[in-house]
Coordinates of C-alpha atoms in Angstrom, one line a residue:
X23 CA -10.6 -16.6 19.7
X24 CA -9.7 -14.8 16.5
X25 CA -11.8 -11.6 15.8
X26 CA -14.3 -12.4 13.0
X27 CA -13.3 -9.3 11.1
X28 CA -9.7 -10.6 10.8
X29 CA -11.0 -13.8 9.1
X30 CA -12.6 -11.9 6.3
X31 CA -10.7 -11.1 3.1
X32 CA -8.7 -7.9 3.0
X33 CA -6.9 -5.9 0.4
X34 CA -3.3 -5.0 1.2
X35 CA -1.8 -2.1 -0.9
X36 CA 1.8 -1.3 -0.5
X37 CA 4.4 1.0 -2.2
X38 CA 8.0 2.2 -2.0
X39 CA 9.3 5.8 -2.1
X40 CA 13.0 6.3 -2.9
X41 CA 15.0 9.5 -2.3
X42 CA 18.0 10.9 -4.1
X43 CA 20.2 10.0 -1.1
X44 CA 19.4 6.3 -1.7
X45 CA 17.1 5.9 1.3
X46 CA 13.7 4.3 0.9
X47 CA 10.4 4.2 2.7
X48 CA 7.7 1.6 2.7
X49 CA 4.0 2.2 3.1
X50 CA 0.9 -0.1 3.4
X51 CA -2.8 0.2 3.8
X52 CA -5.2 -2.7 4.6
X53 CA -8.9 -2.4 3.8
X54 CA -11.8 -4.7 4.2
X55 CA -14.4 -5.5 1.5
X56 CA -16.3 -2.3 2.3
X57 CA -13.2 -0.2 1.7
X58 CA -12.8 0.6 5.4
X59 CA -9.3 1.0 6.6
X60 CA -8.4 -1.9 8.9
X61 CA -4.7 -1.0 9.4
X62 CA -2.0 1.1 7.9
X63 CA 1.8 1.3 8.4
X64 CA 5.1 2.6 7.3
X65 CA 8.8 1.8 7.6
X66 CA 12.1 3.3 6.7
X67 CA 13.8 0.7 4.6
X68 CA 17.5 -0.1 4.2
X69 CA 19.6 2.2 2.2
X70 CA 21.2 1.6 -1.2
X71 CA 18.6 -1.0 -2.4
X72 CA 17.9 -1.3 -6.1
X73 CA 14.3 -0.6 -7.1
X74 CA 13.6 -4.3 -7.4
X75 CA 15.2 -5.1 -4.1
X76 CA 13.2 -2.3 -2.4
X77 CA 9.9 -3.6 -3.8
X78 CA 10.6 -7.1 -2.7
X79 CA 11.7 -6.0 0.7
X80 CA 8.6 -3.9 1.1
X81 CA 6.5 -6.9 0.1
X82 CA 8.0 -9.0 2.8
X83 CA 7.4 -6.2 5.3
X84 CA 3.6 -6.0 4.5
X85 CA 3.2 -9.8 4.5
X86 CA 4.8 -10.0 7.9
X87 CA 2.7 -7.1 9.3
X88 CA -0.6 -8.6 7.9
X89 CA 0.3 -11.9 9.6
X90 CA 1.2 -10.1 12.9
X91 CA -2.2 -8.3 12.7
X92 CA -3.9 -11.7 12.5
X93 CA -5.4 -11.3 9.1
X94 CA -6.0 -14.7 7.5
X95 CA -7.1 -14.1 3.9
X96 CA -5.5 -11.3 1.9
X97 CA -5.2 -9.9 -1.6
X98 CA -1.9 -8.1 -2.1
X99 CA -1.9 -5.3 -4.7
X100 CA 1.3 -4.0 -6.2
X101 CA 2.1 -1.6 -9.1
X102 CA 5.3 -3.5 -9.8
X103 CA 4.4 -5.9 -12.6
X104 CA 7.7 -7.8 -12.7
X105 CA 7.4 -8.6 -9.0
X106 CA 3.8 -9.7 -9.4
X107 CA 4.7 -11.9 -12.3
X108 CA 7.6 -13.5 -10.4
X109 CA 5.4 -14.2 -7.3
X110 CA 2.6 -15.6 -9.4
X111 CA 4.8 -17.9 -11.5
X112 CA 7.1 -18.6 -8.6
X113 CA 10.1 -17.9 -10.9
X114 CA 13.2 -17.2 -8.8
X115 CA 16.6 -16.4 -10.2
X116 CA 19.6 -17.8 -8.4
X117 CA 20.4 -14.5 -6.7
X118 CA 19.7 -12.4 -3.7
X119 CA 16.5 -11.3 -5.5
X120 CA 15.4 -14.9 -5.9
X121 CA 16.0 -15.5 -2.2
X122 CA 13.9 -12.5 -1.2
X123 CA 11.1 -13.7 -3.5
X124 CA 11.3 -17.1 -1.9
X125 CA 11.0 -15.5 1.6
X126 CA 7.9 -13.7 0.5
X127 CA 6.3 -16.9 -0.8
X128 CA 7.2 -18.8 2.4
X129 CA 5.8 -16.0 4.6
X130 CA 2.5 -15.9 2.6
X131 CA 1.9 -19.6 3.5
X132 CA 0.9 -18.4 7.0
X133 CA -2.4 -17.2 5.5
X134 CA -5.4 -19.4 4.9
X135 CA -5.5 -17.9 1.4
X136 CA -3.5 -15.2 -0.3
X137 CA -3.2 -13.7 -3.8
X138 CA -1.2 -11.0 -5.4
X139 CA -2.4 -8.8 -8.3
X140 CA -1.1 -5.9 -10.3
X141 CA -2.7 -2.5 -10.2
X142 CA -2.0 0.9 -11.8
X143 CA 0.4 3.2 -10.0
X144 CA -2.2 5.9 -9.9
X145 CA -4.4 3.6 -7.8
X146 CA -1.7 3.2 -5.2
X147 CA -1.6 6.8 -3.9
X148 CA -2.5 6.0 -0.3
X149 CA 0.3 3.5 0.1
X150 CA 2.7 5.7 -1.7
X151 CA 1.8 8.7 0.5
X152 CA 2.5 6.5 3.5
X153 CA 5.9 5.5 2.1
X154 CA 6.8 9.1 1.6
X155 CA 5.7 9.9 5.2
X156 CA 8.2 7.3 6.4
X157 CA 11.0 9.8 5.9
X158 CA 9.5 12.3 8.3
X159 CA 8.8 10.2 11.4
X160 CA 11.1 9.6 14.3
X161 CA 10.5 5.9 14.5
X162 CA 11.9 3.4 12.0
X163 CA 8.4 1.8 11.8
X164 CA 4.9 2.7 12.8
X165 CA 1.6 0.8 12.6
X166 CA -2.0 2.2 13.0
X167 CA -5.0 -0.1 13.5
X168 CA -8.3 0.9 11.9
X169 CA -7.0 4.3 10.8
X170 CA -4.3 6.2 8.9
X171 CA -2.2 9.2 10.0
X172 CA -4.0 12.5 9.8
X173 CA -2.0 13.7 6.8
X174 CA -3.1 10.7 4.8
X175 CA -6.8 11.0 5.4
X176 CA -7.3 13.3 2.3
X177 CA -5.8 10.6 0.0
X178 CA -8.1 7.9 1.5
X179 CA -11.2 10.1 1.0
X180 CA -10.2 11.0 -2.6
X181 CA -9.6 7.4 -3.5
X182 CA -12.9 6.2 -2.0
X183 CA -15.1 8.8 -3.5
X184 CA -13.5 8.8 -6.9
X185 CA -13.7 5.0 -7.4
X186 CA -15.9 3.2 -4.9
X187 CA -15.9 0.1 -7.2
X188 CA -12.2 -0.3 -6.4
X189 CA -13.1 -2.1 -3.2
X190 CA -14.4 -5.1 -5.1
X191 CA -12.2 -8.1 -5.8
X192 CA -11.6 -7.0 -9.4
X193 CA -8.8 -4.6 -10.5
X194 CA -9.7 -1.1 -11.8
X195 CA -10.7 -0.8 -15.4
X196 CA -8.7 1.4 -17.8
X197 CA -11.7 3.6 -18.7
X198 CA -12.0 4.6 -15.0
X199 CA -8.3 5.5 -14.7
X200 CA -8.5 9.0 -16.2
X201 CA -11.6 9.9 -14.3
X202 CA -9.9 9.0 -11.0
X203 CA -6.7 11.0 -11.9
X204 CA -8.8 14.1 -12.8
X205 CA -10.8 13.9 -9.6
X206 CA -7.8 13.2 -7.5
X207 CA -5.8 16.2 -8.6
X208 CA -8.8 18.5 -8.3
X209 CA -9.5 17.2 -4.8
X210 CA -5.8 17.7 -3.7
X211 CA -5.6 21.1 -5.4
X212 CA -8.8 22.3 -3.7
X213 CA -7.4 21.1 -0.3
X214 CA -4.2 23.0 -0.9
X215 CA -6.0 26.2 -1.8
X216 CA -8.3 26.0 1.2
X217 CA -5.4 25.4 3.5
X218 CA -4.0 28.8 2.5
X219 CA -7.3 30.7 2.9
X220 CA -7.7 32.9 6.0
X221 CA -11.3 32.5 6.9
X222 CA -11.0 34.9 9.8
X223 CA -10.1 37.8 7.5
X224 CA -12.8 40.4 7.4

């Protein structure tokens, strides 16, 4: 029998990080309606993908993982507006990109219900941090259930405290964007300062 928590709607954020050597990393975080992390994951993606190809490939990765984790209703959030528009309108060019978009649409049919929406890049810091972390792990892919890696916890806390309303079904409002950015950078800066303080010094 399916766990009741897996039948409830979840938000799935994902992002891509690209390095100068043309390698890319994918990151995702899945939260429930209370903002609690249900799962997180990362993957080193193929090399030499265009930005659009990387975003679409990452989208297929997170859809597949959400299905594997037995979630049945999901809202996928991306900061790539062209991809969101293509998936919403089901517009697919006769190209490899169109094939990749079609694969995402077909994979999403495994959910009872699913939706994709656009968010600001600043609101995708947790997923982006996971994507960057993909470059420093030994495995090509790693998935965590009900948690994130220790180095990502600070980003989850900053995001949750700065904008608790974000966990609702609506997207963040513009007037909240600057407030979050200010709080976020203060939080991270404070953490960096404290990390270099020697509390044992007399």
